[in-house]
mmCIF file of C-alpha atoms in Angstrom:
data_model
loop_
_atom_site.group_PDB
_atom_site.id
_atom_site.type_symbol
_atom_site.label_atom_id
_atom_site.label_comp_id
_atom_site.label_asym_id
_atom_site.label_seq_id
_atom_site.Cartn_x
_atom_site.Cartn_y
_atom_site.Cartn_z
ATOM 1 C CA MET A 1 0.000 0.000 0.000
ATOM 2 C CA ARG A 2 1.223 3.516 -0.760
ATOM 3 C CA TYR A 3 1.102 6.497 1.598
ATOM 4 C CA ARG A 4 1.738 10.224 1.234
ATOM 5 C CA HIS A 5 3.826 11.783 4.009
ATOM 6 C CA TYR A 6 2.435 15.080 5.293
ATOM 7 C CA LYS A 7 5.470 16.835 3.751
ATOM 8 C CA GLY A 8 4.565 15.388 0.341
ATOM 9 C CA GLY A 9 6.734 12.306 -0.251
ATOM 10 C CA ILE A 10 5.206 9.044 -1.487
ATOM 11 C CA TYR A 11 6.138 5.828 0.315
ATOM 12 C CA GLU A 12 5.289 2.157 -0.105
ATOM 13 C CA LEU A 13 4.617 0.192 3.068
ATOM 14 C CA MET A 14 6.643 -2.993 2.663
ATOM 15 C CA CYS A 15 5.836 -4.874 5.871
ATOM 16 C CA GLU A 16 5.426 -4.709 9.611
ATOM 17 C CA ALA A 17 8.181 -6.103 11.821
ATOM 18 C CA LEU A 18 9.364 -6.220 15.427
ATOM 19 C CA LEU A 19 12.400 -4.397 16.769
ATOM 20 C CA GLU A 20 14.693 -7.113 18.076
ATOM 21 C CA SER A 21 15.738 -5.399 21.302
ATOM 22 C CA ASP A 22 12.289 -4.839 22.811
ATOM 23 C CA HIS A 23 9.739 -6.161 20.272
ATOM 24 C CA THR A 24 8.438 -2.688 19.422
ATOM 25 C CA PRO A 25 6.203 -2.984 16.322
ATOM 26 C CA VAL A 26 7.760 -1.094 13.413
ATOM 27 C CA ILE A 27 6.786 -0.263 9.839
ATOM 28 C CA VAL A 28 9.281 -0.933 7.054
ATOM 29 C CA TYR A 29 8.662 1.371 4.108
ATOM 30 C CA ARG A 30 10.394 2.488 0.899
ATOM 31 C CA ASP A 31 10.593 5.894 -0.760
ATOM 32 C CA GLU A 32 10.314 6.485 -4.507
ATOM 33 C CA GLY A 33 14.109 6.462 -4.844
ATOM 34 C CA GLY A 34 14.366 2.982 -3.315
ATOM 35 C CA ALA A 35 15.695 3.929 0.136
ATOM 36 C CA VAL A 36 14.230 1.737 2.889
ATOM 37 C CA TRP A 37 13.114 3.289 6.183
ATOM 38 C CA VAL A 38 11.885 1.972 9.536
ATOM 39 C CA ARG A 39 9.639 3.851 11.943
ATOM 40 C CA PRO A 40 7.772 2.699 15.069
ATOM 41 C CA ARG A 41 4.236 1.672 14.067
ATOM 42 C CA ASP A 42 2.646 4.145 16.509
ATOM 43 C CA ALA A 43 4.644 7.024 14.988
ATOM 44 C CA PHE A 44 3.880 5.974 11.391
ATOM 45 C CA PHE A 45 0.122 6.012 12.017
ATOM 46 C CA ASP A 46 0.212 9.036 14.350
ATOM 47 C CA THR A 47 -1.090 12.512 13.542
ATOM 48 C CA VAL A 48 0.821 15.777 13.278
ATOM 49 C CA THR A 49 -0.329 19.363 13.676
ATOM 50 C CA VAL A 50 0.755 21.731 10.921
ATOM 51 C CA GLY A 51 -0.470 25.314 10.800
ATOM 52 C CA GLY A 52 -3.066 24.534 13.458
ATOM 53 C CA ALA A 53 -4.568 21.614 11.493
ATOM 54 C CA THR A 54 -4.220 18.009 12.609
ATOM 55 C CA GLN A 55 -3.570 15.459 9.897
ATOM 56 C CA PRO A 56 -2.141 11.942 9.537
ATOM 57 C CA ARG A 57 1.648 11.713 9.364
ATOM 58 C CA PHE A 58 1.148 9.233 6.487
ATOM 59 C CA ALA A 59 -2.175 9.266 4.585
ATOM 60 C CA PRO A 60 -3.128 6.181 2.532
ATOM 61 C CA LEU A 61 -3.291 6.643 -1.250
ATOM 62 C CA ASP A 62 -4.550 3.245 -2.480
#
């Protein structure tokens, strides 16, 4: 599934995983250039406030 970051980038969610050290759920995702990123699941699906408006950090596109 693809997501748009609130700053405009498009990312493909590759999978969910667990951080080895403490089993924190993480999201593994890839940008359009092919770089792979990892972010805690709670942070990936969290909201941000920009200019007084609350919005998803990553909004689904598909």
